[in-house]
Coordinates of N, CA and C in Angstrom, one line a residue:
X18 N 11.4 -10.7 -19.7 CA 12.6 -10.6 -18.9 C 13.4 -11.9 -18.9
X19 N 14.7 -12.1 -19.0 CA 15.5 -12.8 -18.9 C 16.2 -13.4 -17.6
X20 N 15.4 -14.6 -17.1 CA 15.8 -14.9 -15.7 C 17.1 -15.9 -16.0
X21 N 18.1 -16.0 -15.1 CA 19.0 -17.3 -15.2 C 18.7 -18.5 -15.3
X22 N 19.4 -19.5 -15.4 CA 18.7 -20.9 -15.7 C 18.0 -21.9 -15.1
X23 N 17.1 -21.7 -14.9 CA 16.3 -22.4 -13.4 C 15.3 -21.8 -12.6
X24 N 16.0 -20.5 -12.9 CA 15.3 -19.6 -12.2 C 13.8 -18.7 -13.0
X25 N 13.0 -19.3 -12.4 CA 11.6 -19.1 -12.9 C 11.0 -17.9 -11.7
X26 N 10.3 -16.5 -12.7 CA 9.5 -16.0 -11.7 C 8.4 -16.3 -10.9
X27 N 8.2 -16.0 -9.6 CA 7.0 -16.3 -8.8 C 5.7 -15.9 -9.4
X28 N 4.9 -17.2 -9.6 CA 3.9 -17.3 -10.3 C 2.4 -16.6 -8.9
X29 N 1.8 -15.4 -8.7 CA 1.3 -15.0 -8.1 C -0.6 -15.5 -8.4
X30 N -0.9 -15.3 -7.1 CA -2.2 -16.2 -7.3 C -3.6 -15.2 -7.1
X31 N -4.7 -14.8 -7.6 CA -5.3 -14.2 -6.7 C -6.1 -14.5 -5.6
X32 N -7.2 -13.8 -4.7 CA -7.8 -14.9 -3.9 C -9.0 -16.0 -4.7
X33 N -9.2 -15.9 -6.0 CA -10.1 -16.7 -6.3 C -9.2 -17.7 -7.3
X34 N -7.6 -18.2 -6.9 CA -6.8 -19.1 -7.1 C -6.4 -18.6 -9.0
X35 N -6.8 -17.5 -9.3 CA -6.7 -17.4 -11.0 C -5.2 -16.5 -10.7
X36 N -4.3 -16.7 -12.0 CA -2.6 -16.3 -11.4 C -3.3 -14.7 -12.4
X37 N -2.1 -13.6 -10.9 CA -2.1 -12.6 -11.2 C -0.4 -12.3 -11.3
X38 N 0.0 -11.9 -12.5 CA 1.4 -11.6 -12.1 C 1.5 -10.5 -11.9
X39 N 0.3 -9.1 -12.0 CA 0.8 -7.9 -11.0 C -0.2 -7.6 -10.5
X40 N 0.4 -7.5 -9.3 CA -0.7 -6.7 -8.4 C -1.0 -5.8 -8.3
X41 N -2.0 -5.2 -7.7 CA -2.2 -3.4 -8.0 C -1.9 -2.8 -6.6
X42 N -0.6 -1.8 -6.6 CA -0.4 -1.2 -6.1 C -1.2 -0.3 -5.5
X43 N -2.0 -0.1 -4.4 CA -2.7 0.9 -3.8 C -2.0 2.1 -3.7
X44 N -2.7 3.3 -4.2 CA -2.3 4.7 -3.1 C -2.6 4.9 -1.8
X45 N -3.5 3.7 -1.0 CA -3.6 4.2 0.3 C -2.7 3.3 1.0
X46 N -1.8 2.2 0.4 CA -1.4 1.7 0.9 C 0.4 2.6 0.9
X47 N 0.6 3.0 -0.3 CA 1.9 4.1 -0.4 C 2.1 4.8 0.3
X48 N 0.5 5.6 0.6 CA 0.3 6.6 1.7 C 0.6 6.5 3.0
X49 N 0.1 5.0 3.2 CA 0.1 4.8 4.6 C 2.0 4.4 5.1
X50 N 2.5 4.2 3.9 CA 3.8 4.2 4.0 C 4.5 5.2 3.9
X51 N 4.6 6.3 3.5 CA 5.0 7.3 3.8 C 4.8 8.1 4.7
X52 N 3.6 7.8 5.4 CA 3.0 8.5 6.8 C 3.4 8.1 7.6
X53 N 4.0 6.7 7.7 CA 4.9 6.4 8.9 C 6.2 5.6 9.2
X54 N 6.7 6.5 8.0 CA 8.4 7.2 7.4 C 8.8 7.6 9.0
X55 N 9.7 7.0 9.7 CA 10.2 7.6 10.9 C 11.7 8.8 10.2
X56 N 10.7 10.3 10.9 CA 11.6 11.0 11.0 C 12.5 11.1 11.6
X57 N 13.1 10.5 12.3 CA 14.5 10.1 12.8 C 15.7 9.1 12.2
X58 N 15.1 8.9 11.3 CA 16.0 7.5 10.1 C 17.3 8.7 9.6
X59 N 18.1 8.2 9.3 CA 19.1 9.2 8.2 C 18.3 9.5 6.7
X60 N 19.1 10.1 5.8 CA 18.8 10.4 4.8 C 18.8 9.5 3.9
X61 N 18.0 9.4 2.4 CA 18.9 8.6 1.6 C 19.9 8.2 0.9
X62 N 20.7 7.8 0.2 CA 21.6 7.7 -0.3 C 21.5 8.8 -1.6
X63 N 20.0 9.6 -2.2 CA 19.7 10.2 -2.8 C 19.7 11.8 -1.9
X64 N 19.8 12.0 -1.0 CA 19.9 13.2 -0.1 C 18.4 13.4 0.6
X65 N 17.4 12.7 0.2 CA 16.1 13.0 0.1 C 15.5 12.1 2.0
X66 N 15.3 13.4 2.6 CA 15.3 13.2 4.3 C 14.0 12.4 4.4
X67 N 14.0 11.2 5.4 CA 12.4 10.6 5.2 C 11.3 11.9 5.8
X68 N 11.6 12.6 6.8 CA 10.5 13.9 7.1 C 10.0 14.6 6.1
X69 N 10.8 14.6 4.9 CA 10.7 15.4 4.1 C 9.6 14.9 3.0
X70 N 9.4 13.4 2.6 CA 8.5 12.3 2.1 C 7.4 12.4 2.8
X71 N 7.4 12.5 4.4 CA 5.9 12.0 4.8 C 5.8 13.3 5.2
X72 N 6.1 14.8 5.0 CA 5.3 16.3 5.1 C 4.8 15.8 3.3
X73 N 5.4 15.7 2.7 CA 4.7 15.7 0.9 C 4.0 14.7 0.6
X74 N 3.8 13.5 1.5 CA 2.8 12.3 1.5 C 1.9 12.5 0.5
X75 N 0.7 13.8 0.5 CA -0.4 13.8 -0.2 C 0.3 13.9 -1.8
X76 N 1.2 14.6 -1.9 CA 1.5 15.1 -3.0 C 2.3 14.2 -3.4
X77 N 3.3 13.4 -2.9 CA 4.1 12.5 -3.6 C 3.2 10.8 -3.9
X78 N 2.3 10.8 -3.1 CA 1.0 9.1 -3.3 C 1.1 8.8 -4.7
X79 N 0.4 9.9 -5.3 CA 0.1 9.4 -6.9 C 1.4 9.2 -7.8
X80 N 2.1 9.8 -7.5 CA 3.6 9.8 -8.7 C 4.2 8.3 -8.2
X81 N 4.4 8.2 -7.4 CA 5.6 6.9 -6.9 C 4.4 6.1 -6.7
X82 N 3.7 5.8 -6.4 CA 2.3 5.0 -6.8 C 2.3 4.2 -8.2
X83 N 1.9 5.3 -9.1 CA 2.4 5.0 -10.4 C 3.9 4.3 -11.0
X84 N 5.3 5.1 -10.4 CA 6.4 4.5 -10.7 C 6.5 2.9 -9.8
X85 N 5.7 3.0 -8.8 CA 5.9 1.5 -8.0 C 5.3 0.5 -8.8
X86 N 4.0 0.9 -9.6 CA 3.2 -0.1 -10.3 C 4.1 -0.5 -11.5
X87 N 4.6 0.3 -12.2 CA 5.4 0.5 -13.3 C 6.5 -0.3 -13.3
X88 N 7.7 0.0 -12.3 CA 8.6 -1.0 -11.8 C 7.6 -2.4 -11.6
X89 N 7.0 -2.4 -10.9 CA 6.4 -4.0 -10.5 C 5.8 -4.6 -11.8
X90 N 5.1 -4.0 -12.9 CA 5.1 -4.3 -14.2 C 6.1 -4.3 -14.9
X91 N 7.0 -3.7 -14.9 CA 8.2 -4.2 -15.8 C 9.2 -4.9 -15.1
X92 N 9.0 -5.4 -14.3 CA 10.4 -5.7 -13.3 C 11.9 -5.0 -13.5
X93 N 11.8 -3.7 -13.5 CA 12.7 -2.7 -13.5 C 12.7 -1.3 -12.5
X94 N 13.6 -1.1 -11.8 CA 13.8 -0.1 -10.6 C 14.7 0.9 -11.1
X95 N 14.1 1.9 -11.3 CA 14.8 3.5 -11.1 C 16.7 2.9 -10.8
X96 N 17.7 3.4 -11.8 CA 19.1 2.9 -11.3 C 19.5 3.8 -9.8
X97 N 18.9 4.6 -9.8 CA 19.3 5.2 -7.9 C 18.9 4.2 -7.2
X98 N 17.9 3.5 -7.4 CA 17.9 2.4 -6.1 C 18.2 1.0 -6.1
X99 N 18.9 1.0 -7.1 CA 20.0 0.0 -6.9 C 21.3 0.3 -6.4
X100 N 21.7 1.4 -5.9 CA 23.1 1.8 -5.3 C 23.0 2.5 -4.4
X101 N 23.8 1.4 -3.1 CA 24.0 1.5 -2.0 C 25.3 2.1 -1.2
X102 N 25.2 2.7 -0.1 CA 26.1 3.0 0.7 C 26.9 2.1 1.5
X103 N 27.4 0.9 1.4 CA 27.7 0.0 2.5 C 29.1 0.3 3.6
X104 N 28.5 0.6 4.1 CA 29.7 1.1 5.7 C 29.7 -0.6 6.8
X105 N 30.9 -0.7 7.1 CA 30.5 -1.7 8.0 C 30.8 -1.4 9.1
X106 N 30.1 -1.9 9.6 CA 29.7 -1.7 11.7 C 30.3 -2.7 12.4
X107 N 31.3 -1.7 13.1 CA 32.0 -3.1 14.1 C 30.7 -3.4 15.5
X108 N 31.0 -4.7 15.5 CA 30.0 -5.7 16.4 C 30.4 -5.9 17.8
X109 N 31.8 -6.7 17.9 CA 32.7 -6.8 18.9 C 34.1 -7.9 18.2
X110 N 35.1 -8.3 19.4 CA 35.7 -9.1 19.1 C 37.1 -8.3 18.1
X111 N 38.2 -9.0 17.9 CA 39.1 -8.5 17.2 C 38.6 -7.5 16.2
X112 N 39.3 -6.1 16.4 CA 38.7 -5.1 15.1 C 39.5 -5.6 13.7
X113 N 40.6 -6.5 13.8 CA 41.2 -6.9 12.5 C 40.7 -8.3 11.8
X114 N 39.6 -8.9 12.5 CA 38.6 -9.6 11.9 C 37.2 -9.5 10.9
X115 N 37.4 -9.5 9.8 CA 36.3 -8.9 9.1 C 35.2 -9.9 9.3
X116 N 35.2 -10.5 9.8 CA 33.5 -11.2 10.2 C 33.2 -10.6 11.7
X117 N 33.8 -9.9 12.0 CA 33.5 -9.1 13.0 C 32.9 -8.4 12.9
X118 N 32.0 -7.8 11.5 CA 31.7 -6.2 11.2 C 30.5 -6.8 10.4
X119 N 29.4 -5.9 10.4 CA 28.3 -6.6 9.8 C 28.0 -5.0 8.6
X120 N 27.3 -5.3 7.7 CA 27.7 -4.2 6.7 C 25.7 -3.6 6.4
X121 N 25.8 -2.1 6.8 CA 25.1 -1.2 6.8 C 24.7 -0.9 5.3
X122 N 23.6 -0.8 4.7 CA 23.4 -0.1 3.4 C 22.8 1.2 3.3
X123 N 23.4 2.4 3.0 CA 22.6 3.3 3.1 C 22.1 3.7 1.4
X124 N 20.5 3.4 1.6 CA 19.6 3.3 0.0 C 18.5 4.1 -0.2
X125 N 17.8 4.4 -1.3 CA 16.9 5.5 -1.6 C 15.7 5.0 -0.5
X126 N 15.2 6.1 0.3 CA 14.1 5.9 1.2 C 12.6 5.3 -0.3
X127 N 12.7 5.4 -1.1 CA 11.4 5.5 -2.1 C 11.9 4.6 -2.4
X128 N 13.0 4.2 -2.2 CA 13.7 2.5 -3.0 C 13.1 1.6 -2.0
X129 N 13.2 2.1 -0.6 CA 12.7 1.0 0.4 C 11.2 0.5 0.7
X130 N 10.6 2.0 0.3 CA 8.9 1.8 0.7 C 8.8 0.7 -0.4
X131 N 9.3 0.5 -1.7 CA 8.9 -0.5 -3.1 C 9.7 -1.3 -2.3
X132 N 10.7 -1.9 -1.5 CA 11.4 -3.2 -1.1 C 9.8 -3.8 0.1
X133 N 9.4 -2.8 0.6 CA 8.2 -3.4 1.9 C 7.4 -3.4 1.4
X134 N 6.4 -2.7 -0.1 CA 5.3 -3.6 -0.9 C 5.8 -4.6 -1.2
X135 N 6.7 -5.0 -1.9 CA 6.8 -6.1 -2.5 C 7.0 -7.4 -1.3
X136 N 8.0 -6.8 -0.1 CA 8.1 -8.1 0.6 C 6.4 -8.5 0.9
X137 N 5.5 -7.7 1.7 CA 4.2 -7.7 1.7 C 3.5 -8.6 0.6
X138 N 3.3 -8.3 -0.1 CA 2.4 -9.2 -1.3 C 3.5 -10.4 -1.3
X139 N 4.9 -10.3 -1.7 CA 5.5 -12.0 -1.5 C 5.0 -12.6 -0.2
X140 N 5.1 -12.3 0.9 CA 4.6 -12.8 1.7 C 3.3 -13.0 2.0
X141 N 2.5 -12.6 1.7 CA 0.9 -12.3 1.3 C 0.5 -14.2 0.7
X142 N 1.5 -14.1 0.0 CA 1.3 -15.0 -1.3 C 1.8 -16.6 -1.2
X143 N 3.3 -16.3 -0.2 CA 3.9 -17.0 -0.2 C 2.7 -18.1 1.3
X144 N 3.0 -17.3 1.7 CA 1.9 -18.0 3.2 C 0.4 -18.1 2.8
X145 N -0.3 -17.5 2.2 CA -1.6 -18.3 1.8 C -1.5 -19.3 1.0
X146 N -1.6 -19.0 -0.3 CA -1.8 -20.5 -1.4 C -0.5 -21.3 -1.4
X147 N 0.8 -20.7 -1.5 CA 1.7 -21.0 -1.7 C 2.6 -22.2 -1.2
X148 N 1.8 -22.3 0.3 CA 2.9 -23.2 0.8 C 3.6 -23.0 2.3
X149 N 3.5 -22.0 2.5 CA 4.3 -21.8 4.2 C 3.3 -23.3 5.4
X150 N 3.9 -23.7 5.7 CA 3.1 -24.6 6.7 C 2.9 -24.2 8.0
X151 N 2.4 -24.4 8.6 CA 1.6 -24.1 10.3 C 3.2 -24.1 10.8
X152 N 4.1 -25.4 10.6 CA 5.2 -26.4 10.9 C 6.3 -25.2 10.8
X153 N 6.2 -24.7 9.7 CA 7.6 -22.9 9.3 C 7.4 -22.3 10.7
X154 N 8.7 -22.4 11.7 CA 8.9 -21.0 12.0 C 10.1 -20.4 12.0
X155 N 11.0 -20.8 11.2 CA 12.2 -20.4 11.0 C 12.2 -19.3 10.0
X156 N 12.4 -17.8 10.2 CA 12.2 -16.6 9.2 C 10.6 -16.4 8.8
X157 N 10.2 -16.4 10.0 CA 8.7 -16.0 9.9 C 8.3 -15.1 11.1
X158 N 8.0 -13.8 10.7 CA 7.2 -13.3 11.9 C 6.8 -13.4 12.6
X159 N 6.7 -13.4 13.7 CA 5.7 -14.0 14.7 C 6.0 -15.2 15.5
X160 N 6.8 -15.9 14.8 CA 7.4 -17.3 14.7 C 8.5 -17.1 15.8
X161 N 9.1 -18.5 16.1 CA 10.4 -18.4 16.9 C 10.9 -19.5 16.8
X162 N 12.2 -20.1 17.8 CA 12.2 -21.3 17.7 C 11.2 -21.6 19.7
X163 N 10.7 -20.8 20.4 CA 9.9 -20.8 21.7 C 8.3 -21.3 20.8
X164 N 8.0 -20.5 19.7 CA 6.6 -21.2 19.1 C 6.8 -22.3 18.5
X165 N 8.0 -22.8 18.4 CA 8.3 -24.3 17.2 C 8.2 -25.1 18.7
X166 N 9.0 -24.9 19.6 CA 9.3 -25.7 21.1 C 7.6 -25.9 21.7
X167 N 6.9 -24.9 21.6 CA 5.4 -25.0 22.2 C 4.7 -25.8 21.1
X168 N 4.7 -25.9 20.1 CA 3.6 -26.1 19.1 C 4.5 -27.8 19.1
X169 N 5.9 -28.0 19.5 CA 6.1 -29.4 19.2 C 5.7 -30.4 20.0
X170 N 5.9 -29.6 21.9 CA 5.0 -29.9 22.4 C 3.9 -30.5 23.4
X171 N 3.6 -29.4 22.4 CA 1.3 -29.4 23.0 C 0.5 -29.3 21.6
X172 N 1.0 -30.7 20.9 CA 0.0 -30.5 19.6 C -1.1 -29.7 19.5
X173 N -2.4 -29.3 20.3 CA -3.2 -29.1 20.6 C -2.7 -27.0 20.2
X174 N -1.5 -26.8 20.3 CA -1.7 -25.1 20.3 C -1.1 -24.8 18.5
X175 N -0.7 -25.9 18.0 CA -1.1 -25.4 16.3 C -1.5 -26.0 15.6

């Protein structure tokens, strides 16, 4: 694959420090993502209703399982889930202000369950061997700037 200039892929590690550059996609982990598909979400940008993914859970695991490993070995996505619906949502403030409106994507639900493995293992990866420090809590889970204020301090609670 052809990255821009500088731009080098994430070198992935396993737990016994030897680089894995793919990881293996579970089916129980697909599964468990489609099983708790809120049926209340809208549709995809594909027509395809999230209730409709986690009633076919058993039956859809193995196929998109396979196409998730697939994509993650080739670094290539299905062209449906690259195109997006973008609506923008007024916030408040002048409606004739466009930084006033924050912009909505509506995208393949099977596009998103492969956007949350992948964030998962980046993050997996990125916070074990990689480098996140105790000190990160800026875009971290869990994190805040109240656990940066506590942890700065009462040395003693990180």
């Amino acid at each position: 694959m052809n990255y821009p200039q500088g731009v080098q892929p994430l070198e992935l590690e396993d737990k016994d420090g030897e680089q894995n550059n793919t990881p293996v996609i579970h089916e129980e982990v697909v599964n468990d993502l489609l099983m708790h598909l809120d049926p209340h979400k809208s549709t995809g940008l594909d027509g395809i209703h999230p209730r409709v993914l986690r009633g076919l859970a058993r039956e859809l695991t193995k196929p998109l399982s396979i196409i998730y490993q697939q994509s993650w070995s080739t670094g290539e996505v299905p062209d449906d889930w690259r195109v997006a619906n973008v609506t923008p949502i007024y916030k408040k403030g002048w409606k004739e202000d466009l930084g006033n409106y924050r912009p909505v994507s509506l995208t393949s639900v099977p596009g998103k369950i492969m956007e949350r493995i992948i964030l998962s293992e980046l993050s997996r990866q990125v916070q074990g061997s990689q480098g996140i420090t105790a000190s990160q809590h800026g875009f971290m889970k869990g994190r805040s700037c109240l656990t940066n204020s506590i942890s700065f301090c009462d040395p003693t609670s990180g």
